[in-house]
Amino acid sequence: MTRALNLVPFVSVANMMRLINAIGVEQVLAELAAFVEEDFRRWPAFEKTARLASHSQEGVIELMPTSDGVTYGFKYVNGHPKNIREGRQTVTAFGLLADVATGYPVLLSEMTILTALRTAATSAVAATRLARPGARSMAIIGNGAQSEFQAVGFKALLGIDRLRLYDIDRWASEKCAFNLARYGFDVTICDSAEAAVEGADVVTTVTADKHCATVLTDNLVGAGQHLNAVGGDCPGKTELHRDILLRSSIFVEYPPQTRVEGEIQQLPADHPVTELWRVIAGEAPGRRTRDEITLFDSVGFAIEDFSALRYVHAKLADGDFCEQLDLLADPDEPRDLLGMVHRAERKDLAEAG
């Protein structure tokens, strides 16, 4: 028999949406950002490794593990830009938390929606240290599934309330503007990246195509802007012209991963960068001058997923936002696994009559 105490809480997509709607997207992002900040401050406590990636011509499948010595977590995630042509998501994900002491999982959760939330929360946390004080306007280049989360995250943490949108597909920008209408933004849909970027305090690039691209050229970036580069997240995929990087103060999550996957893959391996956790922990400065160009070269890191799963796990105590999943084969006698299988057969036969 399987003991009920070993059922694993499972947060399905439906339950994740119920949880988010019960709290509110803006509030979720603010609360999640606090979890991200807390874990960045204790960054040295975590095991760290670049994600384990399996690349193909069509996309990439990745595992992103970490542990703080008490809890272990990992995320399975894919990135397949061509999926959109077949009506499928570019990115899908699920994740797990486990108790290090026993190895037993304590949470299994969808992470397609949760990854969008944690990416936006991390971007906004970085911008609180890197954007100019009083920043109110943001350009978003690439208006796909992640763009709205970025906008709401920046509103929740920085008070950004003016948006300038650009996408090569105008429908994507119109979709983005429609989804954000309830949040009180002043939204302008632009006809070019140049028009979107002009005068913006923050520039977020979040495009999906898996190739080296020049979404922003050097002449488009002005003094004092904060660049939030989100779309470049694998080898051979970038969004910014190299000359922009040479003018910017660059902040990253985990250098061994970012130098392979981020915008800085265009630069020498010894080009100076600052780890974001050091800024959050007070060990390194963020923005130093009003005219400085700052760049958060975001590729996503496992500790952020850990924070997101930890946040969801904590929220399960607030209400019924999960199912109990019979995931663990755990017989009454640990050495009698096959006997458990046989007993289940006899039970099924008896119930069948």
Coordinates of C-alpha atoms in Angstrom, one line a residue:
M1 CA 0.0 0.0 0.0
T2 CA 1.1 3.6 -0.6
R3 CA 0.9 5.7 2.6
A4 CA -1.0 9.0 2.2
L5 CA 1.7 11.0 3.9
N6 CA 3.9 10.4 0.8
L7 CA 1.4 12.0 -1.6
V8 CA 3.1 14.9 -3.4
P9 CA 1.4 18.3 -3.7
F10 CA 1.0 19.0 -7.5
V11 CA 0.2 22.5 -8.8
S12 CA -1.4 22.0 -12.2
V13 CA -1.8 24.8 -14.8
A14 CA -5.4 25.3 -13.6
N15 CA -4.3 25.6 -10.0
M16 CA -1.5 28.0 -10.9
M17 CA -4.0 30.2 -12.6
R18 CA -6.4 30.0 -9.7
L19 CA -3.5 31.0 -7.3
I20 CA -2.4 33.9 -9.4
N21 CA -5.9 35.2 -9.9
A22 CA -6.7 34.9 -6.2
I23 CA -3.7 37.1 -5.3
G24 CA -3.4 39.3 -8.4
V25 CA -0.6 39.3 -11.0
E26 CA 1.0 42.5 -9.7
Q27 CA 0.9 41.3 -6.1
V28 CA 2.3 37.9 -7.1
L29 CA 5.2 39.6 -8.9
A30 CA 6.0 41.9 -5.9
E31 CA 5.9 38.9 -3.5
L32 CA 7.9 36.7 -5.8
A33 CA 10.5 39.4 -6.2
A34 CA 11.0 39.4 -2.4
F35 CA 11.8 35.6 -2.5
V36 CA 14.2 36.2 -5.4
E37 CA 16.0 38.9 -3.5
E38 CA 16.2 36.8 -0.3
D39 CA 17.8 33.9 -2.3
F40 CA 20.2 36.3 -4.1
R41 CA 21.4 37.6 -0.8
R42 CA 22.4 34.1 0.3
W43 CA 23.8 33.1 -3.2
P44 CA 27.0 31.5 -1.8
A45 CA 24.8 28.9 0.1
F46 CA 23.6 27.4 -3.2
E47 CA 25.1 24.7 -5.4
K48 CA 25.6 26.3 -8.8
T49 CA 26.0 24.8 -12.2
A50 CA 25.2 26.0 -15.7
R51 CA 22.1 24.4 -17.0
L52 CA 22.3 21.1 -18.7
A53 CA 21.3 21.7 -22.3
S54 CA 20.4 19.4 -25.1
H55 CA 20.5 21.4 -28.3
S56 CA 18.9 20.4 -31.6
Q57 CA 18.2 22.2 -34.9
E58 CA 14.6 22.8 -33.7
G59 CA 15.4 24.1 -30.2
V60 CA 16.8 23.2 -26.8
I61 CA 15.7 21.1 -23.8
E62 CA 17.3 22.0 -20.5
L63 CA 17.5 20.9 -16.9
M64 CA 18.3 23.5 -14.3
P65 CA 19.2 22.1 -10.8
T66 CA 20.3 23.7 -7.6
S67 CA 20.3 23.1 -3.8
D68 CA 20.8 25.1 -0.7
G69 CA 21.7 22.0 1.3
V70 CA 18.2 21.7 2.8
T71 CA 16.0 21.7 -0.3
Y72 CA 16.8 20.6 -3.8
G73 CA 15.1 22.0 -6.8
F74 CA 15.2 21.6 -10.6
K75 CA 13.3 22.8 -13.6
Y76 CA 12.7 21.1 -16.9
V77 CA 12.3 23.7 -19.7
N78 CA 12.4 23.8 -23.5
G79 CA 12.9 26.6 -26.0
H80 CA 11.5 25.9 -29.5
P81 CA 10.8 29.1 -31.4
K82 CA 9.3 27.2 -34.3
N83 CA 6.5 25.9 -32.1
I84 CA 4.5 29.1 -32.5
R85 CA 3.9 28.2 -36.2
E86 CA 2.0 25.1 -35.0
G87 CA 0.0 26.9 -32.3
R88 CA 2.3 25.6 -29.5
Q89 CA 4.2 27.5 -26.8
T90 CA 7.8 28.5 -27.5
V91 CA 8.7 27.7 -23.8
T92 CA 7.1 25.1 -21.5
A93 CA 8.3 24.0 -18.2
F94 CA 7.7 22.1 -14.9
G95 CA 9.7 22.0 -11.7
L96 CA 10.2 20.0 -8.5
L97 CA 11.3 20.7 -4.9
A98 CA 12.7 17.9 -2.7
D99 CA 13.8 17.4 0.8
V100 CA 17.6 16.9 0.8
A101 CA 17.4 14.8 4.1
T102 CA 15.2 12.1 2.6
G103 CA 15.3 12.7 -1.2
Y104 CA 11.5 12.8 -1.2
P105 CA 9.8 15.4 -3.4
V106 CA 7.7 17.9 -1.6
L107 CA 6.3 19.8 -4.6
L108 CA 5.7 19.2 -8.3
S109 CA 4.5 22.3 -10.3
E110 CA 3.8 23.6 -13.7
M111 CA 6.4 26.2 -14.6
T112 CA 5.4 27.6 -17.9
I113 CA 3.5 30.4 -16.3
L114 CA 5.8 30.4 -13.3
T115 CA 8.9 30.9 -15.4
A116 CA 7.3 33.9 -17.0
L117 CA 6.6 35.3 -13.6
R118 CA 10.1 34.6 -12.1
T119 CA 11.8 36.1 -15.2
A120 CA 9.9 39.3 -14.9
A121 CA 10.4 39.4 -11.1
T122 CA 14.2 39.0 -11.5
S123 CA 14.4 41.6 -14.3
A124 CA 12.5 44.1 -12.1
V125 CA 14.7 43.3 -9.0
A126 CA 17.8 44.0 -11.1
A127 CA 16.3 47.3 -12.4
T128 CA 15.6 48.6 -8.9
R129 CA 19.4 48.7 -8.6
L130 CA 20.4 49.5 -12.2
A131 CA 17.7 51.9 -13.6
R132 CA 17.9 55.6 -13.0
P133 CA 15.9 56.7 -9.9
G134 CA 12.5 57.9 -11.0
A135 CA 12.3 55.8 -14.1
R136 CA 8.8 55.8 -15.5
S137 CA 8.9 54.7 -19.1
M138 CA 9.9 51.4 -20.8
A139 CA 10.3 50.3 -24.4
I140 CA 9.6 46.6 -24.9
I141 CA 11.0 45.1 -28.1
G142 CA 9.4 41.8 -28.8
N143 CA 5.8 41.5 -27.6
G144 CA 5.3 37.8 -27.2
A145 CA 4.2 35.8 -24.1
Q146 CA 6.9 37.2 -21.8
S147 CA 6.4 40.9 -22.6
E148 CA 3.3 41.6 -20.5
F149 CA 4.8 40.0 -17.4
Q150 CA 7.9 42.2 -17.8
A151 CA 5.6 45.3 -18.0
V152 CA 3.6 44.4 -14.9
G153 CA 6.7 43.4 -12.9
F154 CA 8.4 46.8 -13.6
K155 CA 5.2 48.6 -12.6
A156 CA 5.0 46.6 -9.4
L157 CA 8.6 47.3 -8.3
L158 CA 9.6 50.5 -10.1
G159 CA 6.3 52.3 -10.9
I160 CA 6.8 52.1 -14.6
D161 CA 3.6 53.4 -16.2
R162 CA 4.4 54.4 -19.7
L163 CA 5.1 51.7 -22.3
R164 CA 6.3 51.9 -25.9
L165 CA 5.8 48.6 -27.8
Y166 CA 7.4 47.3 -30.9
D167 CA 7.2 43.9 -32.6
I168 CA 7.7 42.9 -36.3
D169 CA 4.2 41.4 -36.0
R170 CA 1.9 44.3 -35.1
W171 CA -0.8 41.8 -33.9
A172 CA 1.6 40.8 -31.0
S173 CA 1.8 44.5 -30.0
E174 CA -1.9 44.9 -30.1
K175 CA -2.3 41.7 -28.1
C176 CA 0.1 43.0 -25.5
A177 CA -1.6 46.4 -25.3
F178 CA -5.0 44.7 -24.8
N179 CA -3.8 42.4 -22.1
L180 CA -2.2 45.3 -20.2
A181 CA -5.2 47.6 -20.5
R182 CA -6.4 46.7 -17.0
Y183 CA -3.1 47.7 -15.3
G184 CA -3.4 51.5 -16.1
F185 CA -0.4 51.9 -18.5
D186 CA -0.1 54.6 -21.0
V187 CA 0.7 52.4 -24.0
T188 CA 2.0 53.5 -27.5
I189 CA 2.4 51.0 -30.3
C190 CA 5.4 52.0 -32.4
D191 CA 6.3 51.2 -36.0
S192 CA 10.0 50.7 -35.4
A193 CA 12.5 49.7 -32.6
E194 CA 14.0 53.2 -33.0
A195 CA 10.7 54.9 -32.3
A196 CA 10.1 52.7 -29.3
V197 CA 13.5 53.2 -27.7
E198 CA 13.7 57.0 -28.1
G199 CA 13.5 58.6 -24.7
A200 CA 12.7 55.4 -22.8
D201 CA 14.2 55.1 -19.3
V202 CA 14.3 51.3 -19.6
V203 CA 14.6 49.2 -22.8
T204 CA 13.6 45.5 -22.6
T205 CA 14.5 43.2 -25.5
V206 CA 12.5 39.9 -25.3
T207 CA 12.5 38.4 -28.8
A208 CA 12.2 34.7 -29.5
D209 CA 14.0 33.8 -32.7
K210 CA 17.0 31.4 -32.1
H211 CA 19.8 33.2 -33.9
C212 CA 22.2 36.0 -33.6
A213 CA 20.3 39.2 -34.3
T214 CA 20.8 42.9 -33.9
V215 CA 17.5 44.0 -32.4
L216 CA 19.2 47.2 -31.1
T217 CA 22.1 49.0 -32.8
D218 CA 24.6 51.1 -31.0
N219 CA 23.1 54.4 -32.2
L220 CA 19.7 53.7 -30.6
V221 CA 21.0 53.5 -27.1
G222 CA 21.4 56.8 -25.2
A223 CA 23.2 57.9 -22.0
G224 CA 21.5 56.8 -18.8
Q225 CA 19.3 54.1 -20.2
H226 CA 19.0 50.7 -18.5
L227 CA 18.9 47.7 -20.9
N228 CA 17.1 44.6 -19.8
A229 CA 18.2 42.0 -22.3
V230 CA 16.0 39.0 -21.8
G231 CA 15.7 37.2 -25.2
G232 CA 19.3 36.1 -25.7
D233 CA 19.5 32.8 -23.6
C234 CA 21.4 30.2 -25.6
P235 CA 24.6 29.9 -27.6
G236 CA 24.3 31.7 -30.9
K237 CA 21.4 33.8 -29.9
T238 CA 21.9 37.5 -29.1
E239 CA 19.8 40.7 -29.5
L240 CA 22.3 43.6 -29.0
H241 CA 25.1 44.9 -31.2
R242 CA 28.5 44.3 -29.7
D243 CA 29.3 48.0 -29.5
I244 CA 26.4 48.5 -27.1
L245 CA 28.1 46.0 -24.7
L246 CA 31.4 47.9 -24.9
R247 CA 29.6 51.1 -23.7
S248 CA 27.7 49.5 -20.9
S249 CA 28.2 48.4 -17.3
I250 CA 27.2 44.7 -17.5
F251 CA 25.5 42.8 -14.7
V252 CA 24.8 39.0 -14.9
E253 CA 23.4 36.1 -12.9
Y254 CA 26.1 33.4 -13.2
P255 CA 29.1 34.3 -15.4
P256 CA 30.0 30.7 -16.5
Q257 CA 26.5 30.3 -18.0
T258 CA 26.1 33.9 -19.3
R259 CA 29.4 33.9 -21.1
V260 CA 28.1 31.0 -23.2
E261 CA 24.5 32.0 -23.6
G262 CA 24.1 35.7 -23.0
E263 CA 24.9 38.9 -24.9
I264 CA 28.4 38.7 -23.5
Q265 CA 29.1 35.6 -25.6
Q266 CA 30.1 38.3 -28.2
L267 CA 32.9 39.5 -25.9
P268 CA 36.3 38.1 -24.7
A269 CA 36.0 35.6 -21.8
D270 CA 37.8 38.0 -19.4
H271 CA 35.5 41.0 -20.2
P272 CA 34.6 42.5 -16.7
V273 CA 31.0 41.9 -15.5
T274 CA 29.4 42.2 -12.1
E275 CA 27.3 39.4 -10.6
L276 CA 23.9 40.7 -9.6
W277 CA 23.8 38.9 -6.3
R278 CA 26.8 41.0 -5.2
V279 CA 24.8 44.2 -5.9
I280 CA 21.8 42.9 -4.0
A281 CA 24.0 41.7 -1.1
G282 CA 25.7 45.2 -0.9
E283 CA 29.1 43.9 -2.0
A284 CA 29.2 45.8 -5.3
P285 CA 27.7 49.0 -6.6
G286 CA 24.8 49.0 -9.1
R287 CA 24.2 52.2 -11.1
R288 CA 26.9 54.7 -10.2
T289 CA 26.0 57.7 -12.3
R290 CA 22.9 59.1 -14.0
D291 CA 24.4 58.9 -17.5
E292 CA 25.8 55.4 -17.1
I293 CA 24.4 52.8 -19.5
T294 CA 23.6 49.7 -17.5
L295 CA 22.8 46.2 -18.9
F296 CA 21.3 43.3 -17.2
D297 CA 22.3 40.4 -19.4
S298 CA 19.6 38.0 -18.2
V299 CA 19.6 34.3 -19.3
G300 CA 17.7 32.8 -16.3
F301 CA 19.4 30.8 -13.6
A302 CA 18.3 27.8 -11.5
I303 CA 18.3 29.8 -8.2
E304 CA 15.5 32.0 -9.6
D305 CA 13.4 28.9 -10.3
F306 CA 14.2 27.6 -6.8
S307 CA 12.9 30.9 -5.5
A308 CA 9.7 30.7 -7.6
L309 CA 9.0 27.1 -6.5
R310 CA 9.7 28.1 -2.9
Y311 CA 7.2 30.9 -3.2
V312 CA 4.5 28.6 -4.6
H313 CA 5.2 26.0 -1.9
A314 CA 4.7 28.7 0.8
K315 CA 1.5 29.8 -0.8
L316 CA -0.1 26.4 -0.6
A317 CA -0.7 26.9 3.1
D318 CA -3.0 29.9 2.2
G319 CA -5.6 27.8 0.3
D320 CA -6.4 24.8 -1.7
F321 CA -4.3 25.4 -4.8
C322 CA -2.9 22.0 -5.4
E323 CA -3.8 18.3 -5.9
Q324 CA -2.2 15.4 -4.0
L325 CA -0.3 13.3 -6.5
D326 CA 0.3 9.6 -6.0
L327 CA 3.9 9.8 -7.2
L328 CA 5.9 7.7 -4.8
A329 CA 6.0 3.9 -4.7
D330 CA 6.5 3.5 -1.0
P331 CA 5.5 0.1 0.5
D332 CA 4.9 -0.5 4.2
E333 CA 8.0 -2.6 4.1
P334 CA 10.7 -0.7 2.2
R335 CA 12.4 -3.9 1.0
D336 CA 9.3 -5.5 -0.4
L337 CA 8.6 -3.4 -3.6
L338 CA 7.7 -6.4 -5.8
G339 CA 5.4 -7.7 -3.0
M340 CA 3.5 -4.4 -3.1
V341 CA 3.0 -4.8 -6.9
H342 CA 1.7 -8.4 -6.4
R343 CA -0.7 -7.3 -3.6
A344 CA -2.1 -4.5 -5.9
E345 CA -2.7 -7.2 -8.5
R346 CA -4.7 -9.3 -6.1
K347 CA -6.6 -6.3 -4.9
D348 CA -7.6 -5.4 -8.5
L349 CA -8.7 -9.0 -9.3
A350 CA -10.8 -9.1 -6.1
E351 CA -12.5 -5.8 -6.9
A352 CA -13.2 -7.0 -10.5
G353 CA -15.2 -9.8 -9.0

